[in-house]
Structures are given as C-alpha cells and as structure tokens.
Amino acid sequence: MASTQVNPTRMELTRQKNKLKTAVRGHKLLKDKRDELMRQFLDLVRENMELRLKVEAGIRSANTNFVIAKAGMSEPTLKTALMTPKQEVYLEVDKKNVMSVDIPVLEYKTRTADANDIYSYGFAFTSSDLDGAVKSLADVLPDMLKLAESEKACQLMSAEIEKTRRRVNALEHVIIPEAQENIKYISMKLGENERSSQIRLMKVKDMMLEETHHYKEKAHERAMENS
Amino acid sequence: MYKIAVMGDYDSIYGFAAVGLDTYPLSDEKEAEKQLHQLVLAQYAVIYITEEWAAKIPHAIDKYKDQILPAIIQIPGVSGNTGKGVENVKKFVETAVGSDILFSNNK
C-alpha cells in the first residue's frame, strides 16, 4: 500500500509500533464514546419528538384560540390589551457535560410568582376568549422550554456523534491498517537485510579461507598425483 | 440572566408577549437575519422562530447550530404546521446514526 514512503529502519519500526498502539487505544476509547453518546442520544431524541408533537399541538390550539379571540374584538383593543405585559420570563442557563458534549440546562423564572399576571389587561373591554387563549399559551410554555433544552442537546449531540463516528472509521479503516502494513513491511525488509548480510559474511569467510589455505589448488594437485 | 425571544409574523406571535416572552415581529428577510444576529448578541438563550420564517433564513440559523447558546427552536405559526420542526428532529437522527431509524415508519 502506502509503504513506499517509510524508511525500513529500526527507529521507524519503533515509531510505527507506538503509532499503532496509540491508534488502537484511541479507537477503543472513541468507539466507547460513540456507543455511549448514541445510547443517550436515542433516548433524548425520542423524548424530544414526543415533546415536539405535544408543543406543536399546544401551540396550534393556542393559535386557534387567539384567532377566535381576535374575531371577537377590534384589533386596536387587542393590541392595547397585550401591549404592556406584566409577566416576564427569565432563564438561568447551566451547562451539563455529557460525554464531553456541553449541553445547556435551562431553568426558568418568572418575574412575579402570581400565575394570574399573564393577563396584562383589564377584563372590561376584552373578550373572555382572549383569557382562554392566553391561558392555553401559558400552559404550553413549560413544555416549550423543555423542548428548547432537549432540542439543542440533540443538535449538539448529533453533531458530536457524527464527528466521533468519522474519527472511529478513519482509525479503523485507514490509520490502523496502514500502521500494520508499515510494520510488516519494515520487519520483512529488516529480516531481508539481515539474511543478505549473513550470506555476504559467509561468502567473504569462504574467500578468505581460500586465500590463506589454497584448498582448491591443493585439491587439484592431489588429483593430479593420483592419476 | 438570559431572556427568551419569539420571532415570526405578528399574527403568530403576539400572544407570547402576554406570557412574558419578548416578541419580535418580522417583515422582510434581510431584516430578519439582522434581527436574529442582534438577538444573539443581546443574550437571548432561547429564540423561538416560526417555521415559515426559519425556512427563509436557513443560513443565519445554521450559523448558531454548533454553539451551546442560543437554542433556536422552530414553532408552528398561525397559518399552520409545515412539518419542518419534526423534519429537523429526524435530521438529527440522520446525522447521528446515518439513517433515520426511529421515525421513518410513523409519518
């Protein structure tokens, strides 16, 4: 494969072995992370879907109520009625760490504790439908905030899972096989070099012995004498 | 202390003012994008936006998807539910798993 680029040296071999070790360890850890993230994500996203359907149904019925309320009174009256809200909602935002993903935890506070402060108008000039409409909207609000929290968490987690999955795949299918291939190539090459130098030494030894003792000449002479 | 904003056409969102959310009626797309960026700078933690308007400014919304805050959540407007919100949730599953294994059979 890509083994053309590595130098067949012992140093490189050690380096590749270390790389493989790190890659295998990293692969295992990332795989665990991916699995755990996935488990939590699937729970969360199911919950998120339920919440969303609930909130959408809630808002739809609230909207219907508002349309009815609007039909029952003039537009200026309606605008004036809702112009100066008494109630205000604040959020406290905290962070929760789920498998290295920061997800927001929202906690909401209303400015006043009185549940009736959502009616920011006098009841004399508005229709009672408006009260119902406002109430129905106030009822979905807690679920809407929960939805915001879980939907953001799902968004962040799905992005993180995708990233982790890519890393796992890259390690599994590219980095680890490559390192293994390199290690194999280098150790083969080193073995080959070892054998070739062994042979070279044996040859040299033969030549040197020949030079000092002249085996071949002596054997030739002996053969001549015998004949 | 963070606040909550609601963006969309006036008819869809005026009611939210009563329950204590800040409403920002929108009229054209450029303004909507600018408004969204301003709201993010103004420390809104949650921004609800109607599905119709979210479909008009997808790039501006995408910009904030990797940040922990704000959470930009689509809600149905007065003219009805376009199904974009549910589609979004399905998209999360698709990104995470590779294909929609949870909600593909129940439409």
Tab-separated table of C-alpha atoms in Angstrom:
chain	number	residue	atom	x	y	z
A	1	MET	CA	0.000	0.000	0.000
A	2	ALA	CA	1.450	3.290	1.067
A	3	SER	CA	4.508	1.517	2.431
A	4	THR	CA	6.735	3.124	-0.195
A	5	GLN	CA	7.160	6.162	1.963
A	6	VAL	CA	8.565	4.636	5.124
A	7	ASN	CA	12.241	4.080	5.749
A	8	PRO	CA	12.975	0.481	6.683
A	9	THR	CA	14.907	1.330	9.829
A	10	ARG	CA	14.584	0.166	13.381
A	11	MET	CA	13.778	3.662	14.528
A	12	GLU	CA	10.901	3.892	12.099
A	13	LEU	CA	9.715	0.470	13.207
A	14	THR	CA	9.535	1.597	16.827
A	15	ARG	CA	7.731	4.731	15.767
A	16	GLN	CA	5.181	2.787	13.756
A	17	LYS	CA	4.620	0.355	16.607
A	18	ASN	CA	3.957	3.219	19.003
A	19	LYS	CA	1.618	4.789	16.485
A	20	LEU	CA	-0.292	1.539	16.166
A	21	LYS	CA	-0.567	1.196	19.921
A	22	THR	CA	-1.928	4.729	20.289
A	23	ALA	CA	-4.287	4.262	17.390
A	24	VAL	CA	-5.710	1.020	18.754
A	25	ARG	CA	-6.206	2.557	22.180
A	26	GLY	CA	-7.751	5.695	20.702
A	27	HIS	CA	-10.011	3.597	18.535
A	28	LYS	CA	-11.295	1.661	21.511
A	29	LEU	CA	-11.921	4.792	23.549
A	30	LEU	CA	-13.655	6.630	20.715
A	31	LYS	CA	-15.790	3.628	19.974
A	32	ASP	CA	-16.905	3.517	23.596
A	33	LYS	CA	-17.612	7.216	23.488
A	34	ARG	CA	-19.646	6.835	20.317
A	35	ASP	CA	-21.683	3.982	21.726
A	36	GLU	CA	-22.487	5.792	24.941
A	37	LEU	CA	-23.329	9.027	23.139
A	38	MET	CA	-25.564	7.107	20.793
A	39	ARG	CA	-27.408	5.420	23.639
A	40	GLN	CA	-28.081	8.720	25.384
A	41	PHE	CA	-28.909	10.448	22.130
A	42	LEU	CA	-31.524	7.918	21.125
A	43	ASP	CA	-33.283	8.262	24.476
A	44	LEU	CA	-33.134	12.020	24.244
A	45	VAL	CA	-34.313	12.249	20.687
A	46	ARG	CA	-37.323	10.041	21.381
A	47	GLU	CA	-38.248	12.295	24.272
A	48	ASN	CA	-37.637	15.305	22.065
A	49	MET	CA	-40.006	14.022	19.409
A	50	GLU	CA	-42.756	13.454	21.939
A	51	LEU	CA	-42.264	16.913	23.397
A	52	ARG	CA	-42.260	18.488	19.966
A	53	LEU	CA	-45.522	16.868	18.950
A	54	LYS	CA	-47.043	17.941	22.251
A	55	VAL	CA	-45.813	21.519	21.929
A	56	GLU	CA	-46.899	21.784	18.322
A	57	ALA	CA	-50.358	20.573	19.207
A	58	GLY	CA	-50.443	23.013	22.134
A	59	ILE	CA	-49.389	25.958	20.019
A	60	ARG	CA	-51.833	25.034	17.308
A	61	SER	CA	-54.749	25.038	19.711
A	62	ALA	CA	-53.491	28.251	21.315
A	63	ASN	CA	-53.338	29.840	17.886
A	64	THR	CA	-56.883	28.743	17.167
A	65	ASN	CA	-57.954	30.311	20.436
A	66	PHE	CA	-56.195	33.526	19.543
A	67	VAL	CA	-57.869	33.657	16.177
A	68	ILE	CA	-61.241	33.259	17.872
A	69	ALA	CA	-60.333	35.913	20.410
A	70	LYS	CA	-59.251	38.248	17.663
A	71	ALA	CA	-62.513	37.734	15.852
A	72	GLY	CA	-64.430	38.768	18.940
A	73	MET	CA	-62.838	42.162	19.418
A	74	SER	CA	-61.343	45.016	17.459
A	75	GLU	CA	-57.696	44.958	16.582
A	76	PRO	CA	-56.736	48.153	18.464
A	77	THR	CA	-58.305	46.779	21.634
A	78	LEU	CA	-56.387	43.552	21.253
A	79	LYS	CA	-53.125	45.366	20.627
A	80	THR	CA	-53.606	47.597	23.605
A	81	ALA	CA	-54.514	44.662	25.802
A	82	LEU	CA	-51.264	42.849	25.012
A	83	MET	CA	-49.071	45.927	24.725
A	84	THR	CA	-47.684	46.055	28.216
A	85	PRO	CA	-47.051	42.586	29.554
A	86	LYS	CA	-46.971	42.220	33.320
A	87	GLN	CA	-45.207	38.916	33.367
A	88	GLU	CA	-41.629	38.302	32.282
A	89	VAL	CA	-39.736	35.067	31.957
A	90	TYR	CA	-36.030	34.818	32.685
A	91	LEU	CA	-33.742	31.894	32.163
A	92	GLU	CA	-30.913	30.588	34.233
A	93	VAL	CA	-28.561	28.674	31.993
A	94	ASP	CA	-26.317	25.979	33.325
A	95	LYS	CA	-24.115	23.555	31.460
A	96	LYS	CA	-24.113	19.816	31.725
A	97	ASN	CA	-21.335	17.714	30.334
A	98	VAL	CA	-22.473	14.552	28.611
A	99	MET	CA	-19.534	12.565	27.241
A	100	SER	CA	-17.555	15.755	26.538
A	101	VAL	CA	-20.512	17.476	24.908
A	102	ASP	CA	-21.681	20.576	26.708
A	103	ILE	CA	-25.436	20.745	26.700
A	104	PRO	CA	-27.468	23.577	28.205
A	105	VAL	CA	-29.700	23.137	31.214
A	106	LEU	CA	-32.403	25.773	31.326
A	107	GLU	CA	-34.242	26.831	34.374
A	108	TYR	CA	-36.875	29.440	34.038
A	109	LYS	CA	-38.013	32.057	36.460
A	110	THR	CA	-40.964	34.342	36.191
A	111	ARG	CA	-40.736	37.909	37.339
A	112	THR	CA	-43.723	37.549	39.598
A	113	ALA	CA	-44.933	34.393	41.245
A	114	ASP	CA	-48.584	35.141	40.609
A	115	ALA	CA	-49.949	32.875	37.885
A	116	ASN	CA	-52.608	35.455	37.049
A	117	ASP	CA	-50.073	38.016	35.922
A	118	ILE	CA	-50.271	36.644	32.425
A	119	TYR	CA	-53.416	38.696	31.972
A	120	SER	CA	-51.940	42.103	31.323
A	121	TYR	CA	-55.241	43.815	30.738
A	122	GLY	CA	-58.436	44.798	32.417
A	123	PHE	CA	-61.243	42.372	31.824
A	124	ALA	CA	-63.782	45.066	30.980
A	125	PHE	CA	-63.009	45.606	27.293
A	126	THR	CA	-61.678	42.258	26.189
A	127	SER	CA	-63.483	39.099	25.300
A	128	SER	CA	-63.226	36.080	27.537
A	129	ASP	CA	-61.830	34.124	24.606
A	130	LEU	CA	-58.628	36.096	24.971
A	131	ASP	CA	-58.251	34.904	28.563
A	132	GLY	CA	-58.584	31.337	27.396
A	133	ALA	CA	-56.129	31.877	24.592
A	134	VAL	CA	-53.511	33.415	26.848
A	135	LYS	CA	-54.015	30.665	29.385
A	136	SER	CA	-53.570	27.947	26.781
A	137	LEU	CA	-50.335	29.524	25.659
A	138	ALA	CA	-49.097	29.838	29.242
A	139	ASP	CA	-49.797	26.145	29.679
A	140	VAL	CA	-47.526	25.108	26.801
A	141	LEU	CA	-44.712	27.387	27.917
A	142	PRO	CA	-43.034	24.941	30.344
A	143	ASP	CA	-43.063	22.280	27.645
A	144	MET	CA	-41.711	24.743	25.137
A	145	LEU	CA	-38.741	25.442	27.371
A	146	LYS	CA	-38.147	21.747	27.893
A	147	LEU	CA	-38.311	21.346	24.146
A	148	ALA	CA	-35.733	24.096	23.661
A	149	GLU	CA	-33.414	22.376	26.092
A	150	SER	CA	-33.707	18.905	24.645
A	151	GLU	CA	-33.702	20.008	21.030
A	152	LYS	CA	-30.494	21.953	21.498
A	153	ALA	CA	-28.980	18.973	23.297
A	154	CYS	CA	-29.989	16.705	20.420
A	155	GLN	CA	-28.488	19.082	17.922
A	156	LEU	CA	-25.166	19.296	19.732
A	157	MET	CA	-25.026	15.581	20.406
A	158	SER	CA	-25.840	14.555	16.857
A	159	ALA	CA	-23.005	16.753	15.583
A	160	GLU	CA	-20.624	15.234	18.119
A	161	ILE	CA	-21.694	11.690	17.267
A	162	GLU	CA	-21.061	12.330	13.607
A	163	LYS	CA	-17.595	13.662	14.363
A	164	THR	CA	-16.781	10.731	16.625
A	165	ARG	CA	-18.077	8.247	14.102
A	166	ARG	CA	-15.829	9.672	11.425
A	167	ARG	CA	-12.851	9.501	13.711
A	168	VAL	CA	-13.589	5.895	14.607
A	169	ASN	CA	-13.913	4.979	10.944
A	170	ALA	CA	-10.735	6.795	9.987
A	171	LEU	CA	-8.807	4.984	12.698
A	172	GLU	CA	-10.353	1.627	11.941
A	173	HIS	CA	-10.060	1.661	8.169
A	174	VAL	CA	-7.091	3.899	7.458
A	175	ILE	CA	-4.692	4.589	10.284
A	176	ILE	CA	-4.577	1.153	11.885
A	177	PRO	CA	-4.255	-0.942	8.681
A	178	GLU	CA	-1.634	1.473	7.400
A	179	ALA	CA	0.467	1.164	10.537
A	180	GLN	CA	0.144	-2.617	10.455
A	181	GLU	CA	1.181	-2.680	6.823
A	182	ASN	CA	4.167	-0.476	7.560
A	183	ILE	CA	5.264	-2.612	10.467
A	184	LYS	CA	5.044	-5.719	8.333
A	185	TYR	CA	6.969	-4.082	5.518
A	186	ILE	CA	9.724	-2.825	7.779
A	187	SER	CA	10.190	-6.088	9.642
A	188	MET	CA	10.311	-8.024	6.354
A	189	LYS	CA	12.823	-5.585	4.955
A	190	LEU	CA	14.945	-5.771	8.095
A	191	GLY	CA	14.871	-9.581	8.002
A	192	GLU	CA	15.852	-9.499	4.371
A	193	ASN	CA	18.797	-7.214	5.117
A	194	GLU	CA	19.878	-9.469	7.972
A	195	ARG	CA	19.903	-12.530	5.746
A	196	SER	CA	21.727	-10.792	2.953
A	197	SER	CA	24.496	-9.596	5.257
A	198	GLN	CA	24.722	-13.083	6.758
A	199	ILE	CA	25.239	-14.552	3.316
A	200	ARG	CA	27.744	-11.882	2.449
A	201	LEU	CA	29.764	-12.686	5.557
A	202	MET	CA	29.717	-16.408	4.761
A	203	LYS	CA	30.932	-15.699	1.238
A	204	VAL	CA	33.699	-13.433	2.482
A	205	LYS	CA	34.727	-16.046	5.011
A	206	ASP	CA	34.957	-18.652	2.235
A	207	MET	CA	37.026	-16.343	0.124
A	208	MET	CA	39.390	-15.518	2.961
A	209	LEU	CA	39.876	-19.192	3.840
A	210	GLU	CA	40.566	-19.937	0.211
A	211	GLU	CA	43.148	-17.200	0.070
A	212	THR	CA	45.107	-18.465	3.094
A	213	HIS	CA	44.877	-22.226	2.610
A	214	HIS	CA	44.512	-22.587	-1.165
A	215	TYR	CA	42.160	-25.554	-0.834
A	216	LYS	CA	41.288	-25.589	-4.481
A	217	GLU	CA	44.895	-25.666	-5.723
A	218	LYS	CA	45.784	-28.383	-3.255
A	219	ALA	CA	42.831	-30.471	-4.275
A	220	HIS	CA	43.867	-30.059	-7.888
A	221	GLU	CA	47.413	-31.158	-7.140
A	222	ARG	CA	46.157	-34.149	-5.207
A	223	ALA	CA	44.013	-35.154	-8.119
A	224	MET	CA	46.959	-34.901	-10.493
A	225	GLU	CA	49.127	-37.080	-8.235
A	226	ASN	CA	46.508	-39.796	-8.034
A	227	SER	CA	46.013	-40.051	-11.754
B	1	MET	CA	-29.864	36.341	33.375
B	2	TYR	CA	-30.976	35.242	29.936
B	3	LYS	CA	-34.158	36.093	28.107
B	4	ILE	CA	-36.392	34.347	25.606
B	5	ALA	CA	-37.400	35.775	22.254
B	6	VAL	CA	-40.060	34.851	19.750
B	7	MET	CA	-39.684	35.782	16.096
B	8	GLY	CA	-42.180	35.495	13.286
B	9	ASP	CA	-45.081	37.225	11.666
B	10	TYR	CA	-47.088	39.351	14.038
B	11	ASP	CA	-50.241	37.236	13.957
B	12	SER	CA	-48.387	34.111	15.024
B	13	ILE	CA	-46.528	35.553	17.943
B	14	TYR	CA	-48.399	38.410	19.574
B	15	GLY	CA	-49.829	36.132	22.221
B	16	PHE	CA	-46.422	35.220	23.555
B	17	ALA	CA	-45.977	38.745	24.860
B	18	ALA	CA	-48.664	38.097	27.435
B	19	VAL	CA	-46.914	35.105	28.959
B	20	GLY	CA	-43.683	37.045	29.340
B	21	LEU	CA	-41.606	36.376	26.238
B	22	ASP	CA	-40.165	39.151	24.091
B	23	THR	CA	-41.758	39.220	20.664
B	24	TYR	CA	-40.074	40.477	17.511
B	25	PRO	CA	-42.424	40.696	14.528
B	26	LEU	CA	-40.641	40.248	11.196
B	27	SER	CA	-41.465	41.731	7.845
B	28	ASP	CA	-38.618	41.031	5.413
B	29	GLU	CA	-35.759	38.571	5.152
B	30	LYS	CA	-32.747	40.852	5.407
B	31	GLU	CA	-34.188	42.462	8.457
B	32	ALA	CA	-34.968	39.055	9.907
B	33	GLU	CA	-31.348	37.945	9.649
B	34	LYS	CA	-30.132	41.150	11.207
B	35	GLN	CA	-32.691	40.847	13.955
B	36	LEU	CA	-31.595	37.285	14.699
B	37	HIS	CA	-27.928	38.247	14.987
B	38	GLN	CA	-28.862	41.134	17.217
B	39	LEU	CA	-30.909	38.906	19.481
B	40	VAL	CA	-27.981	36.501	19.826
B	41	LEU	CA	-25.733	39.371	20.836
B	42	ALA	CA	-28.359	40.605	23.259
B	43	GLN	CA	-28.076	37.427	25.323
B	44	TYR	CA	-31.181	35.591	24.379
B	45	ALA	CA	-30.727	31.951	25.362
B	46	VAL	CA	-33.747	30.624	23.535
B	47	ILE	CA	-35.135	32.040	20.319
B	48	TYR	CA	-38.366	30.625	19.004
B	49	ILE	CA	-38.970	31.264	15.354
B	50	THR	CA	-41.957	30.316	13.256
B	51	GLU	CA	-41.333	27.594	10.701
B	52	GLU	CA	-42.120	29.831	7.737
B	53	TRP	CA	-39.576	32.412	8.781
B	54	ALA	CA	-36.977	29.835	9.684
B	55	ALA	CA	-37.243	28.484	6.142
B	56	LYS	CA	-36.454	31.962	4.815
B	57	ILE	CA	-33.211	32.460	6.725
B	58	PRO	CA	-31.614	28.997	6.989
B	59	HIS	CA	-28.022	30.267	6.748
B	60	ALA	CA	-28.375	32.654	9.632
B	61	ILE	CA	-29.817	29.856	11.757
B	62	ASP	CA	-27.170	27.341	10.726
B	63	LYS	CA	-24.519	29.704	11.956
B	64	TYR	CA	-25.502	29.091	15.555
B	65	LYS	CA	-26.092	25.368	15.428
B	66	ASP	CA	-22.716	24.402	16.905
B	67	GLN	CA	-22.898	26.859	19.760
B	68	ILE	CA	-24.323	25.895	23.094
B	69	LEU	CA	-26.367	29.116	23.143
B	70	PRO	CA	-28.702	30.260	21.729
B	71	ALA	CA	-31.116	27.429	21.079
B	72	ILE	CA	-33.082	28.367	18.008
B	73	ILE	CA	-36.312	26.411	18.025
B	74	GLN	CA	-38.886	26.284	15.280
B	75	ILE	CA	-42.538	26.530	16.212
B	76	PRO	CA	-45.620	26.329	14.031
B	77	GLY	CA	-47.140	29.656	13.060
B	78	VAL	CA	-50.747	30.680	12.838
B	79	SER	CA	-51.026	29.601	9.213
B	80	GLY	CA	-50.403	26.006	10.118
B	81	ASN	CA	-47.745	23.429	10.670
B	82	THR	CA	-45.290	22.925	7.816
B	83	GLY	CA	-43.709	19.875	9.447
B	84	LYS	CA	-40.284	21.488	9.375
B	85	GLY	CA	-39.808	21.100	13.115
B	86	VAL	CA	-40.438	17.371	13.060
B	87	GLU	CA	-38.267	17.073	9.982
B	88	ASN	CA	-35.472	18.746	11.904
B	89	VAL	CA	-35.633	16.169	14.657
B	90	LYS	CA	-35.486	13.440	12.040
B	91	LYS	CA	-32.471	15.136	10.566
B	92	PHE	CA	-30.698	14.931	13.922
B	93	VAL	CA	-31.193	11.189	13.945
B	94	GLU	CA	-29.948	11.003	10.398
B	95	THR	CA	-26.783	12.922	11.195
B	96	ALA	CA	-26.086	10.842	14.254
B	97	VAL	CA	-26.967	7.371	13.061
B	98	GLY	CA	-26.561	7.653	9.306
B	99	SER	CA	-30.189	6.986	8.515
B	100	ASP	CA	-33.464	7.684	10.218
B	101	ILE	CA	-34.058	4.527	12.205
B	102	LEU	CA	-36.570	5.895	14.698
B	103	PHE	CA	-39.231	7.892	12.954
B	104	SER	CA	-39.068	6.723	9.372
B	105	ASN	CA	-42.113	4.452	9.584
B	106	ASN	CA	-44.513	6.687	11.511
B	107	LYS	CA	-45.236	9.709	9.426
